[in-house]
PDB file of C-alpha atoms in Angstrom:
ATOM      1  CA  MET A   1     177.544  36.684  96.772  1.00 91.00           C
ATOM      2  CA  PRO A   2     174.464  34.963  97.406  1.00 92.00           C
ATOM      3  CA  THR A   3     171.001  36.901  99.092  1.00 89.00           C
ATOM      4  CA  SER A   4     167.655  35.626 100.388  1.00 88.00           C
ATOM      5  CA  SER A   5     166.567  34.831  97.150  1.00 86.00           C
ATOM      6  CA  GLY A   6     169.349  34.154  94.387  1.00 89.00           C
ATOM      7  CA  THR A   7     172.647  36.131  93.406  1.00 93.00           C
ATOM      8  CA  VAL A   8     173.974  39.374  92.932  1.00 93.00           C
ATOM      9  CA  ARG A   9     176.394  40.653  91.617  1.00 95.00           C
ATOM     10  CA  VAL A  10     177.982  43.692  90.066  1.00 95.00           C
ATOM     11  CA  GLU A  11     179.754  44.408  87.126  1.00 95.00           C
ATOM     12  CA  ARG A  12     181.065  48.186  86.328  1.00 94.00           C
ATOM     13  CA  ASP A  13     181.156  49.755  82.846  1.00 93.00           C
ATOM     14  CA  LEU A  14     184.448  49.189  80.559  1.00 91.00           C
ATOM     15  CA  ASP A  15     183.574  52.295  79.390  1.00 90.00           C
ATOM     16  CA  ARG A  16     182.666  54.183  82.071  1.00 91.00           C
ATOM     17  CA  PRO A  17     184.534  53.170  85.794  1.00 88.00           C
ATOM     18  CA  ASP A  18     181.943  54.856  87.822  1.00 94.00           C
ATOM     19  CA  LEU A  19     178.555  53.144  86.170  1.00 96.00           C
ATOM     20  CA  VAL A  20     177.445  49.447  88.087  1.00 96.00           C
ATOM     21  CA  THR A  21     175.061  47.051  86.990  1.00 96.00           C
ATOM     22  CA  LEU A  22     173.364  45.624  89.282  1.00 95.00           C
ATOM     23  CA  TYR A  23     172.094  41.404  88.386  1.00 93.00           C
ATOM     24  CA  VAL A  24     169.528  39.557  89.750  1.00 91.00           C
ATOM     25  CA  ASN A  25     169.393  36.341  89.895  1.00 90.00           C
ATOM     26  CA  GLY A  26     171.806  37.090  85.916  1.00 90.00           C
ATOM     27  CA  VAL A  27     169.036  39.696  85.042  1.00 88.00           C
ATOM     28  CA  PRO A  28     169.610  43.598  85.080  1.00 90.00           C
ATOM     29  CA  SER A  29     168.364  45.073  87.596  1.00 90.00           C
ATOM     30  CA  SER A  30     169.843  48.819  88.075  1.00 92.00           C
ATOM     31  CA  ALA A  31     172.131  50.309  86.442  1.00 95.00           C
ATOM     32  CA  LEU A  32     173.711  52.941  88.394  1.00 94.00           C
ATOM     33  CA  ASP A  33     176.434  55.827  88.106  1.00 95.00           C
ATOM     34  CA  LEU A  34     177.832  56.844  91.651  1.00 94.00           C
ATOM     35  CA  ALA A  35     178.901  60.582  90.726  1.00 94.00           C
ATOM     36  CA  ASP A  36     175.321  61.377  89.103  1.00 95.00           C
ATOM     37  CA  PRO A  37     172.655  60.723  89.919  1.00 95.00           C
ATOM     38  CA  GLY A  38     170.625  62.146  87.508  1.00 95.00           C
ATOM     39  CA  PHE A  39     172.751  59.762  85.562  1.00 95.00           C
ATOM     40  CA  LEU A  40     170.178  56.830  83.954  1.00 96.00           C
ATOM     41  CA  ALA A  41     171.244  54.349  82.382  1.00 94.00           C
ATOM     42  CA  PHE A  42     167.779  51.836  81.566  1.00 94.00           C
ATOM     43  CA  GLU A  43     165.344  53.467  78.276  1.00 93.00           C
ATOM     44  CA  TYR A  44     162.472  52.485  80.791  1.00 94.00           C
ATOM     45  CA  MET A  45     163.304  54.038  83.511  1.00 95.00           C
ATOM     46  CA  GLN A  46     163.750  57.781  81.132  1.00 95.00           C
ATOM     47  CA  GLN A  47     160.702  56.963  79.979  1.00 95.00           C
ATOM     48  CA  MET A  48     159.477  57.687  82.967  1.00 96.00           C
ATOM     49  CA  ALA A  49     161.938  60.107  84.085  1.00 95.00           C
ATOM     50  CA  ALA A  50     160.456  62.170  81.029  1.00 93.00           C
ATOM     51  CA  VAL A  51     156.481  61.618  83.019  1.00 94.00           C
ATOM     52  CA  LEU A  52     157.803  62.225  86.246  1.00 93.00           C
ATOM     53  CA  ASP A  53     159.463  65.697  84.902  1.00 91.00           C
ATOM     54  CA  ALA A  54     155.935  66.519  83.761  1.00 84.00           C
ATOM     55  CA  LEU A  55     154.664  66.676  87.484  1.00 81.00           C
ATOM     56  CA  ARG A  56     153.562  69.716  89.484  1.00 80.00           C
ATOM     57  CA  PRO A  57     157.749  70.672  90.578  1.00 85.00           C
ATOM     58  CA  GLY A  58     158.128  70.338  94.194  1.00 92.00           C
ATOM     59  CA  PRO A  59     158.721  66.739  96.252  1.00 96.00           C
ATOM     60  CA  LEU A  60     156.688  64.084  95.655  1.00 95.00           C
ATOM     61  CA  HIS A  61     155.611  61.080  97.705  1.00 97.00           C
ATOM     62  CA  ALA A  62     157.229  58.179  96.015  1.00 97.00           C
ATOM     63  CA  VAL A  63     156.241  54.589  96.841  1.00 98.00           C
ATOM     64  CA  HIS A  64     158.642  51.758  95.070  1.00 97.00           C
ATOM     65  CA  LEU A  65     157.098  48.143  94.343  1.00 97.00           C
ATOM     66  CA  GLY A  66     160.428  46.930  93.622  1.00 92.00           C
ATOM     67  CA  ALA A  67     163.464  48.953  94.972  1.00 88.00           C
ATOM     68  CA  GLY A  68     166.331  47.266  92.883  1.00 89.00           C
ATOM     69  CA  ALA A  69     169.666  49.603  92.679  1.00 93.00           C
ATOM     70  CA  CYS A  70     166.554  52.121  94.258  1.00 95.00           C
ATOM     71  CA  ALA A  71     167.872  53.927  89.996  1.00 95.00           C
ATOM     72  CA  LEU A  72     165.057  56.338  89.585  1.00 96.00           C
ATOM     73  CA  ALA A  73     164.104  56.627  94.416  1.00 96.00           C
ATOM     74  CA  ARG A  74     168.078  58.660  94.035  1.00 96.00           C
ATOM     75  CA  TYR A  75     167.377  60.372  90.421  1.00 96.00           C
ATOM     76  CA  VAL A  76     164.147  61.428  91.963  1.00 97.00           C
ATOM     77  CA  ASP A  77     166.007  62.549  95.253  1.00 96.00           C
ATOM     78  CA  HIS A  78     168.452  64.388  92.900  1.00 96.00           C
ATOM     79  CA  ALA A  79     165.732  65.549  90.715  1.00 96.00           C
ATOM     80  CA  ARG A  80     163.274  66.938  93.779  1.00 96.00           C
ATOM     81  CA  PRO A  81     164.550  67.606  96.896  1.00 96.00           C
ATOM     82  CA  GLY A  82     163.034  66.765  99.810  1.00 96.00           C
ATOM     83  CA  SER A  83     160.952  63.947  98.820  1.00 97.00           C
ATOM     84  CA  ARG A  84     159.167  61.628 100.861  1.00 97.00           C
ATOM     85  CA  GLN A  85     160.400  57.589  98.885  1.00 98.00           C
ATOM     86  CA  LEU A  86     159.311  53.935 100.207  1.00 97.00           C
ATOM     87  CA  ALA A  87     161.219  51.718  97.358  1.00 97.00           C
ATOM     88  CA  VAL A  88     159.863  47.786  99.046  1.00 96.00           C
ATOM     89  CA  ASP A  89     161.624  44.530  97.616  1.00 93.00           C
ATOM     90  CA  HIS A  90     160.774  40.297  98.311  1.00 90.00           C
ATOM     91  CA  ASP A  91     164.981  40.202  99.987  1.00 90.00           C
ATOM     92  CA  THR A  92     165.726  41.188 102.777  1.00 92.00           C
ATOM     93  CA  LEU A  93     170.390  40.311 101.751  1.00 93.00           C
ATOM     94  CA  LEU A  94     169.450  42.307  98.951  1.00 92.00           C
ATOM     95  CA  THR A  95     167.987  45.544 100.605  1.00 92.00           C
ATOM     96  CA  GLU A  96     170.922  45.219 102.736  1.00 92.00           C
ATOM     97  CA  LEU A  97     173.962  45.344 100.350  1.00 93.00           C
ATOM     98  CA  VAL A  98     172.569  48.166  99.131  1.00 93.00           C
ATOM     99  CA  ARG A  99     172.149  50.597 101.018  1.00 92.00           C
ATOM    100  CA  THR A 100     175.829  49.323 102.336  1.00 91.00           C
ATOM    101  CA  TRP A 101     177.590  49.527  98.165  1.00 93.00           C
ATOM    102  CA  PHE A 102     175.397  52.831  96.955  1.00 92.00           C
ATOM    103  CA  GLY A 103     175.554  55.414  99.374  1.00 87.00           C
ATOM    104  CA  LEU A 104     171.442  56.062  99.212  1.00 92.00           C
ATOM    105  CA  PRO A 105     170.260  58.718 100.370  1.00 91.00           C
ATOM    106  CA  ARG A 106     169.291  58.168 104.139  1.00 91.00           C
ATOM    107  CA  SER A 107     165.326  57.615 105.881  1.00 90.00           C
ATOM    108  CA  PRO A 108     163.533  59.330 106.340  1.00 93.00           C
ATOM    109  CA  TRP A 109     164.287  60.805 102.889  1.00 96.00           C
ATOM    110  CA  LEU A 110     164.248  57.503 100.997  1.00 97.00           C
ATOM    111  CA  ARG A 111     163.307  54.148 102.778  1.00 96.00           C
ATOM    112  CA  LEU A 112     164.386  51.028 102.240  1.00 95.00           C
ATOM    113  CA  ARG A 113     161.280  47.852 103.300  1.00 94.00           C
ATOM    114  CA  THR A 114     162.631  43.784 102.434  1.00 94.00           C
ATOM    115  CA  GLN A 115     158.147  43.152 102.348  1.00 93.00           C
ATOM    116  CA  ASP A 116     155.647  41.670  99.515  1.00 94.00           C
ATOM    117  CA  ALA A 117     154.491  44.154  97.195  1.00 94.00           C
ATOM    118  CA  ARG A 118     151.370  43.861  97.261  1.00 96.00           C
ATOM    119  CA  ALA A 119     151.053  43.601 100.440  1.00 96.00           C
ATOM    120  CA  THR A 120     152.958  47.306 101.390  1.00 96.00           C
ATOM    121  CA  ILE A 121     150.458  49.025  98.559  1.00 96.00           C
ATOM    122  CA  GLN A 122     147.116  46.978 100.229  1.00 96.00           C
ATOM    123  CA  SER A 123     148.931  48.433 104.010  1.00 96.00           C
ATOM    124  CA  ARG A 124     149.350  52.283 102.710  1.00 96.00           C
ATOM    125  CA  PRO A 125     147.275  55.897 103.796  1.00 96.00           C
ATOM    126  CA  PRO A 126     144.285  56.240 101.543  1.00 96.00           C
ATOM    127  CA  ALA A 127     145.419  59.101  99.173  1.00 96.00           C
ATOM    128  CA  SER A 128     149.297  59.533 100.641  1.00 96.00           C
ATOM    129  CA  ALA A 129     150.838  58.846  97.469  1.00 97.00           C
ATOM    130  CA  ASP A 130     151.842  61.447  95.145  1.00 96.00           C
ATOM    131  CA  VAL A 131     153.466  58.527  92.374  1.00 97.00           C
ATOM    132  CA  VAL A 132     153.750  54.844  92.503  1.00 98.00           C
ATOM    133  CA  ILE A 133     156.065  53.067  90.246  1.00 98.00           C
ATOM    134  CA  ARG A 134     155.868  49.571  89.728  1.00 97.00           C
ATOM    135  CA  ASP A 135     159.309  47.508  88.243  1.00 94.00           C
ATOM    136  CA  ALA A 136     159.063  44.493  90.077  1.00 90.00           C
ATOM    137  CA  PHE A 137     159.954  40.871  88.612  1.00 82.00           C
ATOM    138  CA  VAL A 138     160.560  37.521  89.569  1.00 76.00           C
ATOM    139  CA  GLN A 139     163.569  36.913  86.827  1.00 69.00           C
ATOM    140  CA  ASP A 140     162.464  38.600  83.815  1.00 71.00           C
ATOM    141  CA  THR A 141     157.655  38.424  84.641  1.00 78.00           C
ATOM    142  CA  THR A 142     155.976  40.368  86.432  1.00 85.00           C
ATOM    143  CA  PRO A 143     154.275  38.209  89.294  1.00 87.00           C
ATOM    144  CA  ALA A 144     150.690  37.878  88.115  1.00 89.00           C
ATOM    145  CA  HIS A 145     149.343  39.336  91.745  1.00 93.00           C
ATOM    146  CA  LEU A 146     150.887  42.656  90.711  1.00 93.00           C
ATOM    147  CA  SER A 147     149.158  42.729  87.373  1.00 93.00           C
ATOM    148  CA  THR A 148     145.553  42.557  88.504  1.00 95.00           C
ATOM    149  CA  THR A 149     142.305  44.160  88.546  1.00 95.00           C
ATOM    150  CA  GLY A 150     143.235  43.941  92.681  1.00 96.00           C
ATOM    151  CA  PHE A 151     146.043  45.689  92.661  1.00 97.00           C
ATOM    152  CA  ALA A 152     145.647  48.153  90.266  1.00 96.00           C
ATOM    153  CA  ASP A 153     143.206  49.242  92.583  1.00 95.00           C
ATOM    154  CA  ASP A 154     144.723  48.740  95.657  1.00 97.00           C
ATOM    155  CA  VAL A 155     147.235  51.851  93.396  1.00 97.00           C
ATOM    156  CA  ARG A 156     144.607  53.812  92.963  1.00 95.00           C
ATOM    157  CA  ARG A 157     143.296  53.824  96.676  1.00 96.00           C
ATOM    158  CA  ALA A 158     146.929  54.403  97.974  1.00 97.00           C
ATOM    159  CA  LEU A 159     146.867  57.181  95.224  1.00 96.00           C
ATOM    160  CA  ARG A 160     146.219  60.966  95.920  1.00 94.00           C
ATOM    161  CA  PRO A 161     143.073  62.464  93.417  1.00 91.00           C
ATOM    162  CA  GLY A 162     145.414  62.966  90.308  1.00 89.00           C
ATOM    163  CA  GLY A 163     148.376  61.405  91.612  1.00 93.00           C
ATOM    164  CA  LEU A 164     150.358  59.159  88.603  1.00 95.00           C
ATOM    165  CA  TYR A 165     150.504  55.341  88.659  1.00 97.00           C
ATOM    166  CA  LEU A 166     153.355  53.994  86.917  1.00 97.00           C
ATOM    167  CA  ALA A 167     154.530  50.018  85.640  1.00 97.00           C
ATOM    168  CA  ASN A 168     157.749  48.563  83.505  1.00 96.00           C
ATOM    169  CA  CYS A 169     156.055  45.355  81.829  1.00 92.00           C
ATOM    170  CA  ALA A 170     158.509  42.850  80.428  1.00 81.00           C
ATOM    171  CA  ASP A 171     156.002  41.275  77.487  1.00 79.00           C
ATOM    172  CA  ARG A 172     156.682  38.167  74.406  1.00 74.00           C
ATOM    173  CA  HIS A 173     155.564  39.437  71.003  1.00 74.00           C
ATOM    174  CA  GLY A 174     152.663  40.642  70.402  1.00 80.00           C
ATOM    175  CA  LEU A 175     152.186  42.052  74.069  1.00 89.00           C
ATOM    176  CA  LEU A 176     148.542  40.233  74.884  1.00 89.00           C
ATOM    177  CA  GLY A 177     149.971  41.083  78.429  1.00 90.00           C
ATOM    178  CA  VAL A 178     150.805  43.985  77.976  1.00 93.00           C
ATOM    179  CA  ARG A 179     147.053  44.947  76.731  1.00 93.00           C
ATOM    180  CA  ARG A 180     145.542  42.436  79.660  1.00 94.00           C
ATOM    181  CA  GLU A 181     147.250  44.672  82.137  1.00 94.00           C
ATOM    182  CA  VAL A 182     146.490  48.137  80.476  1.00 95.00           C
ATOM    183  CA  ALA A 183     142.974  46.374  80.438  1.00 94.00           C
ATOM    184  CA  SER A 184     142.974  45.594  84.385  1.00 95.00           C
ATOM    185  CA  ILE A 185     144.308  48.990  85.473  1.00 95.00           C
ATOM    186  CA  ALA A 186     141.191  50.570  83.175  1.00 94.00           C
ATOM    187  CA  ALA A 187     138.874  48.078  84.505  1.00 93.00           C
ATOM    188  CA  ALA A 188     139.883  49.729  88.129  1.00 93.00           C
ATOM    189  CA  TRP A 189     140.483  52.934  87.544  1.00 90.00           C
ATOM    190  CA  GLY A 190     136.182  52.768  86.489  1.00 83.00           C
ATOM    191  CA  PRO A 191     134.223  54.058  84.110  1.00 75.00           C
ATOM    192  CA  ALA A 192     134.488  57.217  85.456  1.00 62.00           C
ATOM    193  CA  ALA A 193     137.712  58.034  84.198  1.00 65.00           C
ATOM    194  CA  PRO A 194     138.043  58.419  80.053  1.00 71.00           C
ATOM    195  CA  TRP A 195     140.748  56.841  78.358  1.00 80.00           C
ATOM    196  CA  SER A 196     143.318  59.800  78.542  1.00 82.00           C
ATOM    197  CA  ALA A 197     143.240  59.201  82.191  1.00 90.00           C
ATOM    198  CA  LEU A 198     145.941  56.051  80.510  1.00 94.00           C
ATOM    199  CA  GLY A 199     148.795  55.648  78.117  1.00 95.00           C
ATOM    200  CA  VAL A 200     151.169  53.335  77.116  1.00 96.00           C
ATOM    201  CA  ILE A 201     154.460  54.551  76.388  1.00 96.00           C
ATOM    202  CA  ALA A 202     157.731  52.130  74.441  1.00 92.00           C
ATOM    203  CA  GLU A 203     159.910  52.282  70.914  1.00 90.00           C
ATOM    204  CA  PRO A 204     157.816  52.311  67.599  1.00 87.00           C
ATOM    205  CA  ALA A 205     159.426  48.949  66.791  1.00 85.00           C
ATOM    206  CA  VAL A 206     157.986  47.574  70.367  1.00 86.00           C
ATOM    207  CA  LEU A 207     154.587  48.812  69.304  1.00 86.00           C
ATOM    208  CA  LYS A 208     155.255  47.553  65.978  1.00 80.00           C
ATOM    209  CA  GLY A 209     155.719  44.297  67.581  1.00 74.00           C
ATOM    210  CA  ARG A 210     158.635  43.870  65.670  1.00 77.00           C
ATOM    211  CA  ARG A 211     161.269  43.461  68.701  1.00 77.00           C
ATOM    212  CA  TYR A 212     161.231  42.720  72.407  1.00 80.00           C
ATOM    213  CA  GLY A 213     160.743  46.004  74.804  1.00 81.00           C
ATOM    214  CA  ASN A 214     160.092  47.729  77.906  1.00 90.00           C
ATOM    215  CA  VAL A 215     156.418  49.385  77.763  1.00 94.00           C
ATOM    216  CA  VAL A 216     155.609  51.222  80.499  1.00 96.00           C
ATOM    217  CA  VAL A 217     152.567  52.338  81.145  1.00 97.00           C
ATOM    218  CA  VAL A 218     151.118  55.569  82.993  1.00 96.00           C
ATOM    219  CA  ALA A 219     147.816  55.804  84.820  1.00 95.00           C
ATOM    220  CA  SER A 220     147.456  59.185  86.145  1.00 92.00           C
ATOM    221  CA  ALA A 221     144.506  58.585  89.335  1.00 91.00           C
ATOM    222  CA  PRO A 222     140.679  59.737  88.764  1.00 85.00           C
ATOM    223  CA  GLY A 223     140.023  62.652  90.771  1.00 82.00           C
ATOM    224  CA  GLY A 224     141.727  66.230  91.667  1.00 76.00           C
ATOM    225  CA  GLU A 225     143.920  67.068  89.221  1.00 76.00           C
ATOM    226  CA  PRO A 226     144.703  64.449  86.756  1.00 74.00           C
ATOM    227  CA  LEU A 227     148.382  65.080  85.329  1.00 80.00           C
ATOM    228  CA  ASP A 228     147.119  66.161  81.329  1.00 85.00           C
ATOM    229  CA  LEU A 229     149.533  63.119  79.552  1.00 88.00           C
ATOM    230  CA  ALA A 230     148.811  64.553  76.187  1.00 89.00           C
ATOM    231  CA  ASP A 231     151.110  67.797  77.192  1.00 88.00           C
ATOM    232  CA  PRO A 232     154.116  68.684  74.849  1.00 90.00           C
ATOM    233  CA  ARG A 233     156.304  67.873  77.414  1.00 89.00           C
ATOM    234  CA  ILE A 234     155.922  64.820  77.558  1.00 91.00           C
ATOM    235  CA  GLY A 235     155.945  64.312  73.982  1.00 90.00           C
ATOM    236  CA  ARG A 236     159.004  66.197  73.560  1.00 90.00           C
ATOM    237  CA  ALA A 237     160.649  64.764  76.470  1.00 90.00           C
ATOM    238  CA  LEU A 238     159.850  61.253  74.791  1.00 92.00           C
ATOM    239  CA  ARG A 239     161.091  61.874  71.171  1.00 90.00           C
ATOM    240  CA  SER A 240     163.731  63.334  72.992  1.00 89.00           C
ATOM    241  CA  LEU A 241     166.481  60.334  74.122  1.00 90.00           C
ATOM    242  CA  ALA A 242     168.721  58.483  72.287  1.00 88.00           C
ATOM    243  CA  VAL A 243     166.359  55.912  71.510  1.00 86.00           C
ATOM    244  CA  PRO A 244     162.986  58.100  70.031  1.00 84.00           C
ATOM    245  CA  THR A 245     159.877  56.266  72.245  1.00 91.00           C
ATOM    246  CA  ARG A 246     156.741  57.814  71.593  1.00 91.00           C
ATOM    247  CA  ILE A 247     153.234  57.264  73.998  1.00 94.00           C
ATOM    248  CA  LEU A 248     149.648  55.577  72.835  1.00 95.00           C
ATOM    249  CA  LEU A 249     147.039  58.467  73.743  1.00 93.00           C
ATOM    250  CA  GLY A 250     142.585  58.067  74.521  1.00 90.00           C
ATOM    251  CA  ASP A 251     141.330  56.478  71.732  1.00 92.00           C
ATOM    252  CA  GLU A 252     144.688  54.715  70.790  1.00 94.00           C
ATOM    253  CA  VAL A 253     145.250  53.713  74.072  1.00 94.00           C
ATOM    254  CA  ARG A 254     141.917  52.158  73.934  1.00 93.00           C
ATOM    255  CA  ALA A 255     142.440  50.029  70.806  1.00 93.00           C
ATOM    256  CA  PHE A 256     145.714  49.013  71.775  1.00 93.00           C
ATOM    257  CA  ALA A 257     143.565  47.150  75.241  1.00 93.00           C
ATOM    258  CA  GLY A 258     140.769  46.063  72.439  1.00 92.00           C
ATOM    259  CA  ASN A 259     139.569  43.110  73.708  1.00 93.00           C
ATOM    260  CA  ALA A 260     141.923  41.767  75.902  1.00 93.00           C
ATOM    261  CA  ARG A 261     140.695  40.362  79.872  1.00 94.00           C
ATOM    262  CA  PRO A 262     141.656  42.653  82.124  1.00 94.00           C
ATOM    263  CA  PHE A 263     143.924  40.033  84.727  1.00 94.00           C
ATOM    264  CA  THR A 264     141.605  38.854  88.314  1.00 93.00           C
ATOM    265  CA  ASP A 265     143.042  38.031  90.684  1.00 90.00           C
ATOM    266  CA  SER A 266     140.797  34.691  90.815  1.00 84.00           C
ATOM    267  CA  SER A 267     142.508  33.908  88.234  1.00 65.00           C
ATOM    268  CA  SER A 268     146.540  33.407  87.844  1.00 50.00           C
ATOM    269  CA  GLU A 269     145.969  32.690  83.290  1.00 56.00           C
ATOM    270  CA  ARG A 270     148.399  34.574  81.687  1.00 52.00           C
ATOM    271  CA  PRO A 271     149.309  34.313  78.313  1.00 47.00           C
TER     272      PRO A 271
END
């Protein structure tokens, strides 16, 4: 079907009829089990859920930058009843379609908004979100203005002290784009935030450059009671996934970023 910015189609899984995948402009955007909101098909979402599950218990205030079919928002609503969530997408018609097709939680538990993700995070009251999740793409590329130091600073201001930022990154061989984005977040978090506040999650083969795949960057906001990314529960959960995953921490993250230059709002340069 046509949308405001292209096309969308929904495809059922032949072996699991309740599992559907949403394709936006030919690219897999979301997958969800219509009968099981606790099921996450995409590996990077499973990795994000492993980190979210280590947070302090109870409802969350979450902002999803990049809505798709809201698979992760459904999961949070299922795992943490009473959570208040906002999911934004730039495509008006797509937002209307997924609300109609997939029986998503209603407002105020899940509000859907058509807006640029950067504008959304800039309009948030300071310290108003427990979690910000960036999963926004144009085709298979993160929009440039959502990976800069300025954007990371906007996220930092919107997060409560100790809140969590999760970014889904897709990159080419060598992961230079991810390395620069880690450097961008570190610059925005400031010198007072230790490297222990940052983590990089991916399959070992992806981290070693042997194959293409998603990388999840996680950052705990300065102040308050930060999430301990070295919590053994996170490592165990990641290792127990169907595709075992590891998390780089502390000095490993510093070494991963190396001499990579942060992205800035004044430059659209990309590797």
